[in-house]
Short mmCIF file of C-alpha atoms in Angstrom, two decimals:
data_model
loop_
_atom_site.label_atom_id
_atom_site.label_comp_id
_atom_site.label_asym_id
_atom_site.label_seq_id
_atom_site.Cartn_x
_atom_site.Cartn_y
_atom_site.Cartn_z
CA MET A 1065 -12.35 153.79 -112.54
CA THR A 1066 -11.64 150.03 -112.67
CA HIS A 1067 -11.36 149.94 -108.90
CA VAL A 1068 -14.56 151.98 -108.51
CA ASN A 1069 -16.58 149.79 -110.89
CA SER A 1070 -15.47 146.66 -109.07
CA ARG A 1071 -17.06 148.05 -105.92
CA ARG A 1072 -20.36 149.24 -107.33
CA SER A 1073 -22.09 146.10 -106.05
CA VAL A 1074 -20.96 146.76 -102.49
CA ARG A 1075 -23.58 148.36 -100.23
CA THR A 1076 -21.61 150.60 -97.91
CA SER A 1077 -22.83 150.96 -94.37
CA LEU A 1078 -24.80 154.11 -93.76
CA PHE A 1079 -22.33 155.39 -91.24
CA PHE A 1080 -19.97 156.05 -94.15
CA ALA A 1081 -22.63 158.48 -95.32
CA VAL A 1082 -22.53 160.59 -92.23
CA SER A 1083 -19.32 159.99 -90.29
CA GLY A 1084 -17.47 163.11 -91.40
CA LEU A 1085 -19.69 165.78 -90.00
CA MET A 1086 -17.91 167.10 -86.95
CA VAL A 1087 -16.02 169.88 -88.46
CA LEU A 1088 -19.01 171.56 -86.82
CA SER A 1089 -16.82 172.80 -84.04
CA ALA A 1090 -15.43 175.29 -86.52
CA CYS A 1091 -18.64 175.58 -88.56
CA ASP A 1092 -16.67 176.99 -91.44
CA GLU A 1093 -16.60 174.05 -93.80
CA PRO A 1094 -19.27 172.46 -95.93
CA LEU A 1095 -21.05 169.59 -94.23
CA ASP A 1096 -21.98 167.02 -96.79
CA PHE A 1097 -23.03 163.41 -96.49
CA ASP A 1098 -22.94 160.59 -99.02
CA LEU A 1099 -26.33 158.88 -98.58
CA ARG A 1100 -26.28 157.27 -102.00
CA GLY A 1101 -25.79 153.78 -100.59
CA ILE A 1102 -29.29 153.91 -99.08
CA GLY A 1103 -31.14 154.61 -102.31
CA GLY A 1104 -29.45 151.80 -104.22
CA GLY A 1105 -26.74 152.78 -106.66
CA PHE A 1106 -24.46 155.77 -106.83
CA THR A 1107 -22.13 157.69 -109.08
CA THR A 1108 -18.74 159.20 -108.46
CA LYS A 1109 -18.59 161.42 -111.52
CA ASP A 1110 -19.07 164.60 -109.44
CA ALA A 1111 -16.41 163.63 -106.90
CA ALA A 1112 -13.96 162.84 -109.69
CA VAL A 1113 -13.97 166.39 -110.99
CA ASN A 1114 -13.74 168.19 -107.62
CA ALA A 1115 -10.48 170.11 -107.63
CA THR A 1116 -8.55 169.99 -104.37
CA ALA A 1117 -5.66 172.03 -103.08
CA LYS A 1118 -2.23 170.63 -102.32
CA ARG A 1119 -1.45 169.48 -98.81
CA PRO A 1120 0.35 172.20 -96.79
CA SER A 1121 4.10 171.84 -96.35
CA ALA A 1122 5.42 170.45 -93.07
CA ASP A 1123 8.34 171.84 -91.08
CA ASN A 1124 11.71 170.08 -90.72
CA ARG A 1125 10.24 167.77 -88.08
CA GLY A 1126 7.40 166.81 -90.43
CA VAL A 1127 4.75 168.63 -88.35
CA ILE A 1128 1.66 170.30 -89.82
CA SER A 1129 -0.27 172.26 -87.19
CA TYR A 1130 -3.96 173.24 -87.18
CA PRO A 1131 -5.97 174.94 -84.40
CA ASN A 1132 -7.67 171.71 -83.29
CA TYR A 1133 -5.02 169.07 -83.96
CA GLN A 1134 -1.51 168.40 -85.27
CA VAL A 1135 -0.18 165.69 -87.57
CA ALA A 1136 3.28 164.50 -88.53
CA ILE A 1137 4.42 163.43 -91.99
CA ALA A 1138 6.54 160.27 -92.04
CA LYS A 1139 9.87 160.31 -93.82
CA ARG A 1140 11.19 157.45 -95.94
CA GLY A 1141 12.22 154.58 -93.70
CA ASP A 1142 10.52 155.99 -90.59
CA THR A 1143 8.80 153.97 -87.89
CA LEU A 1144 6.68 155.43 -85.10
CA ASN A 1145 9.75 155.07 -82.89
CA ASP A 1146 11.58 157.51 -85.18
CA VAL A 1147 8.66 159.96 -85.32
CA ALA A 1148 8.22 159.85 -81.52
CA ALA A 1149 11.93 160.45 -80.95
CA ARG A 1150 11.93 163.38 -83.37
CA LEU A 1151 8.97 165.04 -81.65
CA GLY A 1152 9.68 164.11 -78.03
CA LEU A 1153 6.62 161.87 -77.68
CA ASP A 1154 6.12 158.45 -76.14
CA ALA A 1155 6.32 155.84 -78.93
CA ASN A 1156 3.80 153.48 -77.29
CA GLU A 1157 1.28 156.31 -76.85
CA LEU A 1158 1.74 157.35 -80.47
CA ALA A 1159 1.32 153.73 -81.60
CA ARG A 1160 -1.91 153.22 -79.64
CA PHE A 1161 -3.34 156.48 -80.96
CA ASN A 1162 -2.69 155.49 -84.60
CA GLY A 1163 -3.53 151.79 -84.35
CA VAL A 1164 -0.16 150.50 -85.60
CA ALA A 1165 2.87 148.95 -83.92
CA ALA A 1166 5.72 151.29 -83.09
CA ASP A 1167 8.28 149.32 -85.11
CA VAL A 1168 6.25 148.91 -88.33
CA PRO A 1169 7.88 150.70 -91.30
CA LEU A 1170 5.84 153.66 -92.51
CA ARG A 1171 5.31 154.87 -96.07
CA LYS A 1172 6.90 158.12 -97.12
CA ASP A 1173 4.42 161.01 -96.56
CA GLU A 1174 2.11 158.85 -94.42
CA ILE A 1175 0.00 160.89 -91.98
CA ILE A 1176 0.62 160.28 -88.27
CA ALA A 1177 -1.94 161.82 -85.90
CA LEU A 1178 -0.44 163.29 -82.74
CA PRO A 1179 -2.20 162.44 -79.44
CA ARG A 1180 -1.22 165.80 -77.97
CA ARG A 1181 0.28 169.03 -79.19
CA VAL A 1182 3.99 169.55 -79.63
CA SER A 1183 5.75 172.88 -80.04
CA GLU A 1184 4.29 174.91 -82.89
CA PRO A 1185 6.09 175.14 -86.24
CA SER A 1186 8.17 178.28 -86.62
CA PRO A 1187 11.16 179.51 -88.61
CA ALA A 1188 13.28 177.81 -85.94
CA THR A 1189 11.83 174.43 -86.99
CA GLY A 1190 12.06 175.16 -90.70
CA ALA A 1191 8.53 176.52 -91.21
CA ALA A 1192 7.91 179.67 -93.23
CA THR A 1193 5.47 181.00 -90.63
CA THR A 1194 4.76 180.71 -86.92
CA GLY A 1195 1.85 178.92 -85.27
CA PRO A 1196 -1.01 176.76 -86.54
CA ILE A 1197 -2.68 177.18 -89.93
CA ARG A 1198 -5.82 179.25 -89.43
CA PRO A 1199 -8.62 180.50 -91.71
CA SER A 1200 -8.19 183.99 -93.12
CA SER A 1201 -9.56 186.54 -90.64
CA VAL A 1202 -10.37 190.22 -90.34
CA ASP A 1203 -7.50 192.59 -91.13
CA VAL A 1204 -6.33 193.45 -87.61
CA THR A 1205 -4.10 196.23 -88.92
CA THR A 1206 -7.09 197.98 -90.47
CA LEU A 1207 -9.15 197.65 -87.29
CA ALA A 1208 -6.31 198.92 -85.11
CA GLY A 1209 -5.65 201.85 -87.44
CA SER A 1210 -9.32 202.82 -87.32
CA ALA A 1211 -9.33 202.66 -83.52
CA ILE A 1212 -6.26 204.88 -83.33
CA ASP A 1213 -7.74 207.40 -85.76
CA ASN A 1214 -10.92 207.65 -83.67
CA ALA A 1215 -9.11 207.91 -80.33
CA PRO A 1216 -9.06 211.31 -78.56
CA ASP A 1217 -5.97 213.45 -79.04
CA THR A 1218 -3.40 212.98 -76.28
CA THR A 1219 0.17 214.01 -75.71
CA PRO A 1220 2.14 212.86 -78.75
CA VAL A 1221 4.44 209.93 -78.22
CA GLN A 1222 7.19 208.51 -80.35
CA THR A 1223 6.31 205.30 -82.19
CA ALA A 1224 8.24 202.75 -84.20
CA THR A 1225 6.94 200.35 -86.83
CA LEU A 1226 7.22 196.74 -85.75
CA PRO A 1227 8.04 194.08 -88.34
CA ASP A 1228 5.09 191.99 -89.51
CA THR A 1229 4.93 188.48 -88.10
CA PRO A 1230 3.82 186.11 -90.85
CA LYS A 1231 0.72 184.13 -89.90
CA PRO A 1232 -0.07 180.85 -91.67
CA SER A 1233 -3.50 180.81 -93.27
CA GLY A 1234 -5.59 178.11 -94.86
CA VAL A 1235 -8.47 175.74 -94.18
CA GLU A 1236 -8.38 173.08 -91.47
CA PRO A 1237 -9.25 169.77 -93.16
CA ILE A 1238 -11.50 167.14 -91.62
CA ARG A 1239 -9.48 164.48 -89.78
CA HIS A 1240 -11.22 161.14 -90.45
CA LYS A 1241 -10.57 158.02 -88.38
CA VAL A 1242 -10.94 154.88 -90.49
CA GLU A 1243 -13.62 152.50 -89.22
CA ARG A 1244 -13.82 148.74 -89.79
CA GLY A 1245 -14.87 147.95 -93.37
CA GLU A 1246 -14.05 151.38 -94.79
CA THR A 1247 -11.86 151.75 -97.88
CA ALA A 1248 -10.21 154.73 -99.52
CA TYR A 1249 -12.98 154.63 -102.13
CA THR A 1250 -15.88 154.77 -99.67
CA ILE A 1251 -14.15 157.56 -97.74
CA ALA A 1252 -13.51 159.52 -100.95
CA ARG A 1253 -17.17 159.12 -101.95
CA LEU A 1254 -18.29 160.19 -98.48
CA TYR A 1255 -16.45 163.50 -98.69
CA GLN A 1256 -16.84 163.86 -102.49
CA VAL A 1257 -13.12 164.15 -103.17
CA PRO A 1258 -11.03 162.29 -105.77
CA VAL A 1259 -9.53 159.12 -104.34
CA ARG A 1260 -6.15 160.05 -105.85
CA SER A 1261 -6.17 163.34 -103.95
CA LEU A 1262 -6.99 161.44 -100.77
CA ALA A 1263 -4.04 159.13 -101.45
CA GLU A 1264 -1.65 162.01 -102.20
CA TRP A 1265 -2.60 163.91 -99.04
CA ASN A 1266 -2.12 160.85 -96.84
CA GLY A 1267 0.76 159.02 -98.51
CA LEU A 1268 -1.32 155.94 -99.36
CA GLY A 1269 0.22 153.15 -101.40
CA SER A 1270 -0.59 152.29 -105.01
CA ASP A 1271 -3.34 149.93 -103.77
CA PHE A 1272 -4.94 152.78 -101.74
CA ALA A 1273 -5.03 150.47 -98.70
CA VAL A 1274 -6.08 151.92 -95.33
CA ARG A 1275 -6.21 150.29 -91.89
CA GLU A 1276 -8.75 150.44 -89.08
CA GLY A 1277 -7.89 153.22 -86.64
CA GLN A 1278 -5.80 155.13 -89.17
CA PHE A 1279 -6.30 158.89 -89.33
CA LEU A 1280 -6.71 160.50 -92.76
CA LEU A 1281 -6.76 164.17 -93.71
CA ILE A 1282 -9.57 164.95 -96.15
CA PRO A 1283 -8.31 167.18 -98.99
CA VAL A 1284 -9.82 170.65 -99.00
CA ALA A 1285 -11.30 172.27 -102.08
CA LYS A 1286 -9.10 174.51 -104.17
CA GLN A 1287 -10.13 178.12 -103.73
CA ALA A 1288 -11.34 179.86 -106.87
CA PRO A 1289 -9.43 183.02 -107.86
CA PRO A 1290 -11.23 186.32 -107.32
CA ALA A 1291 -13.36 187.50 -110.18
CA ARG A 1292 -11.60 189.95 -112.50
CA VAL A 1293 -13.08 193.42 -112.46
CA LEU A 1294 -13.77 194.69 -115.97
CA ASP A 1295 -12.88 198.25 -116.87
CA ASP A 1296 -15.15 200.58 -118.81
CA THR A 1297 -13.83 199.42 -122.18
CA SER A 1298 -13.67 195.65 -121.59
CA VAL A 1299 -17.15 194.96 -122.93
CA PRO A 1300 -19.16 197.18 -125.27
CA GLY A 1301 -21.58 199.20 -123.18
CA ALA A 1302 -20.04 198.16 -119.87
CA GLY A 1303 -19.81 200.97 -117.37
CA SER A 1304 -22.00 203.37 -119.34
CA ALA A 1305 -23.82 206.02 -117.31
CA THR A 1306 -27.51 205.63 -116.53
CA PRO A 1307 -29.58 207.94 -118.80
CA THR A 1308 -31.09 210.95 -117.08
CA PRO A 1309 -34.87 210.50 -116.73
CA PRO A 1310 -36.99 213.05 -118.66
CA SER A 1311 -38.66 214.24 -115.47
CA ALA A 1312 -35.32 215.55 -114.25
CA THR A 1313 -35.06 218.16 -117.05
CA LYS A 1314 -38.69 218.85 -118.00
CA PRO A 1315 -41.72 219.40 -115.79
CA LEU A 1316 -44.31 216.68 -115.66
CA PRO A 1317 -47.42 217.30 -117.81
CA ASP A 1318 -50.57 218.61 -116.20
CA GLU A 1319 -52.86 215.87 -115.02
CA ASP A 1320 -56.43 215.70 -113.84
CA THR A 1321 -56.11 215.43 -110.09
CA THR A 1322 -59.83 215.14 -109.39
CA PRO A 1323 -60.19 212.59 -106.61
CA ALA A 1324 -61.82 209.33 -107.55
CA ALA A 1325 -65.09 208.31 -106.07
CA ALA A 1326 -64.90 207.45 -102.44
CA LYS A 1327 -64.27 203.78 -101.79
CA PRO A 1328 -67.12 201.90 -100.18
CA GLU A 1329 -66.84 201.21 -96.49
CA PRO A 1330 -65.50 197.70 -95.81
CA ALA A 1331 -68.00 195.17 -94.56
CA PRO A 1332 -67.87 194.62 -90.79
CA ALA A 1333 -65.68 191.74 -89.72
CA ILE A 1334 -67.49 188.63 -88.56
CA ASP A 1335 -66.20 187.13 -85.35
CA VAL A 1336 -65.88 183.40 -85.96
CA GLY A 1337 -63.82 182.75 -82.83
CA ALA A 1338 -60.20 181.67 -82.51
CA PRO A 1339 -59.33 178.19 -83.76
CA SER A 1340 -58.73 175.66 -81.01
CA LYS A 1341 -55.35 174.66 -82.56
CA ALA A 1342 -53.26 176.27 -85.26
CA ALA A 1343 -53.30 174.15 -88.40
CA THR A 1344 -50.11 173.41 -90.28
CA ASN A 1345 -49.45 171.85 -93.64
CA ALA A 1346 -45.70 171.68 -93.12
CA ARG A 1347 -44.14 168.50 -94.47
CA LEU A 1348 -41.75 168.40 -91.48
CA VAL A 1349 -41.59 169.83 -87.97
CA TYR A 1350 -38.55 171.52 -86.46
CA PRO A 1351 -36.36 169.06 -84.53
CA VAL A 1352 -35.94 171.68 -81.78
CA LYS A 1353 -37.48 175.05 -81.03
CA GLY A 1354 -34.69 177.58 -81.11
CA SER A 1355 -32.80 180.06 -83.24
CA ILE A 1356 -31.24 179.22 -86.59
CA ILE A 1357 -27.58 180.16 -86.23
CA ARG A 1358 -26.53 179.03 -89.69
CA GLU A 1359 -28.64 178.91 -92.85
CA TYR A 1360 -28.58 176.33 -95.63
CA ALA A 1361 -25.99 177.04 -98.33
CA LYS A 1362 -25.52 174.41 -101.03
CA GLY A 1363 -21.90 173.32 -101.14
CA ARG A 1364 -20.99 175.14 -97.93
CA ASN A 1365 -23.56 174.10 -95.33
CA GLU A 1366 -25.85 171.27 -96.45
CA GLY A 1367 -28.41 171.88 -93.71
CA ILE A 1368 -29.35 174.36 -90.99
CA ASN A 1369 -27.94 174.71 -87.47
CA ILE A 1370 -30.58 175.27 -84.79
CA LYS A 1371 -29.45 176.34 -81.31
CA ALA A 1372 -31.42 175.78 -78.11
CA ALA A 1373 -30.76 175.12 -74.43
CA PRO A 1374 -28.42 172.24 -73.56
CA GLY A 1375 -30.31 169.01 -72.97
CA THR A 1376 -33.26 170.04 -75.19
CA SER A 1377 -34.99 167.04 -76.75
CA VAL A 1378 -34.25 166.59 -80.46
CA LYS A 1379 -37.40 165.34 -82.18
CA ALA A 1380 -38.03 163.39 -85.38
CA ALA A 1381 -39.18 165.77 -88.11
CA ASP A 1382 -41.72 163.22 -89.36
CA ALA A 1383 -42.73 159.60 -88.97
CA GLY A 1384 -40.22 157.16 -90.38
CA THR A 1385 -37.61 154.51 -89.71
CA VAL A 1386 -34.17 154.99 -88.18
CA ALA A 1387 -31.87 154.21 -91.11
CA ALA A 1388 -28.56 154.63 -89.29
CA ILE A 1389 -26.94 155.71 -86.04
CA THR A 1390 -23.26 156.45 -86.27
CA LYS A 1391 -20.60 158.76 -84.92
CA SER A 1392 -18.35 161.43 -86.33
CA GLY A 1393 -14.59 161.18 -86.24
CA ASP A 1394 -14.77 162.90 -82.84
CA GLY A 1395 -17.26 160.35 -81.50
CA VAL A 1396 -20.34 162.63 -81.65
CA PRO A 1397 -23.58 160.75 -82.54
CA ILE A 1398 -25.41 161.25 -85.84
CA VAL A 1399 -28.93 159.92 -86.52
CA VAL A 1400 -30.46 159.37 -89.97
CA VAL A 1401 -34.20 158.77 -90.39
CA ARG A 1402 -35.83 157.55 -93.61
CA HIS A 1403 -39.31 158.89 -94.44
CA ALA A 1404 -41.85 158.35 -97.22
CA ASP A 1405 -41.20 159.64 -100.76
CA ASN A 1406 -37.46 158.83 -100.61
CA LEU A 1407 -36.88 161.58 -98.03
CA LEU A 1408 -34.13 161.41 -95.42
CA THR A 1409 -33.48 163.64 -92.41
CA VAL A 1410 -30.12 163.90 -90.64
CA TYR A 1411 -29.64 164.98 -87.01
CA ALA A 1412 -25.98 165.65 -86.14
CA ASN A 1413 -24.08 167.09 -83.17
CA VAL A 1414 -26.42 165.40 -80.68
CA THR A 1415 -26.02 163.25 -77.58
CA ASP A 1416 -28.02 160.71 -75.50
CA VAL A 1417 -29.53 158.95 -78.54
CA GLN A 1418 -32.80 157.31 -77.50
CA VAL A 1419 -33.49 155.12 -80.56
CA GLN A 1420 -31.79 152.26 -82.37
CA LYS A 1421 -31.28 151.45 -86.02
CA GLY A 1422 -34.46 149.96 -87.48
CA ASP A 1423 -36.78 151.61 -84.93
CA THR A 1424 -40.02 153.18 -86.17
CA VAL A 1425 -40.43 156.75 -84.90
CA ARG A 1426 -43.44 159.05 -84.74
CA ARG A 1427 -43.56 162.65 -85.92
CA GLY A 1428 -42.26 164.76 -83.02
CA GLN A 1429 -40.89 161.80 -81.05
CA GLY A 1430 -37.72 162.51 -79.08
CA ILE A 1431 -34.72 160.72 -80.55
CA ALA A 1432 -31.75 162.47 -78.86
CA LYS A 1433 -30.74 165.56 -76.89
CA LEU A 1434 -28.63 168.66 -77.48
CA ARG A 1435 -25.07 168.74 -76.20
CA ASP A 1436 -23.74 171.03 -73.48
CA GLY A 1437 -22.05 174.42 -73.71
CA ASP A 1438 -21.49 176.16 -77.01
CA GLN A 1439 -22.25 172.88 -78.85
CA SER A 1440 -25.94 172.98 -77.88
CA PHE A 1441 -27.24 173.01 -81.46
CA VAL A 1442 -28.42 170.39 -83.92
CA HIS A 1443 -27.19 170.29 -87.51
CA PHE A 1444 -30.36 169.30 -89.39
CA GLU A 1445 -30.37 168.17 -93.01
CA VAL A 1446 -33.05 167.09 -95.45
CA ARG A 1447 -32.02 164.78 -98.28
CA LYS A 1448 -34.08 163.94 -101.35
CA GLY A 1449 -32.47 160.70 -102.38
CA PHE A 1450 -28.79 161.50 -101.83
CA ASP A 1451 -29.00 165.22 -102.71
CA SER A 1452 -29.27 167.77 -99.93
CA VAL A 1453 -32.14 170.26 -100.21
CA ASP A 1454 -33.01 173.40 -98.28
CA PRO A 1455 -34.92 172.24 -95.16
CA THR A 1456 -36.76 175.59 -94.79
CA PRO A 1457 -39.58 174.96 -97.34
CA TYR A 1458 -40.30 171.60 -95.68
CA LEU A 1459 -40.64 173.27 -92.27
CA GLN A 1460 -42.97 176.13 -93.29
#
């Protein structure tokens, strides 16, 4: 904590607060921003206790493969020339991509981002499984068995059981590119992970130094074990049968079924005319009109994803000041607007930003546009101070 305390007086740039968002392409991981630098003062006590999993093992070449990117793990005494030769890549291309000279000695276990894919890890390269590490998916065997069971009866054929091919599973971590002025501590606070875990995953030195242009893997959270199912005798009273209601064994008593007095006729409705404009007391307006494709879930999705047509204007949810404009690790713009009452709104996964930092915006003013293709949605967050809150009550 000595290193952390020595940096408490440093006001980190707001783009540290939002630069890690674009795991949105997968939309499977929690999207969380560290906006504590805006409000003045912060604490890392929550990040310090977040348990993270160990980094996956690499194959004999040092390659770890994910669906969207691959990285190599440096061996002791390696340079980028050695890594490039081992993987069949151009050393100069690898050096430019990682922002370091090709002949500079690398630390053991240092992460090297690959500019393009190499052959996938497999048992032939010393990996336990074949292919990239993917999230756990639906049991294909179960689905196939169900389809076969429901298929019409045909002439029997002889079948043979094929051996199972092991598939690597896990969570694809965010790949963060270090920007000028960032440190391991600001990056760890941004993603709410312990700085030591960040160092272990990326082979950082004892001083936790990082360089501009370096790629870092953000440690993923350790998965909690499944809850243990209690048997009938684990807890007194657990699993006891629901008592049979009396009405199931005895007839109901006789009751007076005389109808009550007739209700008075309702008064005729008075036509006051339709209002000229629907009134709303909503604290915020929707940034786009579209369908919500992902709801707010604290710790998993810190905002809502709203999909609309590509090129749709993304509007400010309320009047305020543009607090920051930054980009994700993939270069996708993110806009943060500060409003009254210490309220912040975040607009991520957008393009064609039409405002600048420090600009004053009106409620409903266009500030950006939606991207093309299947990325035509905005990830919208509401922050009270630096804590994310459910945007829905503010929009109703």
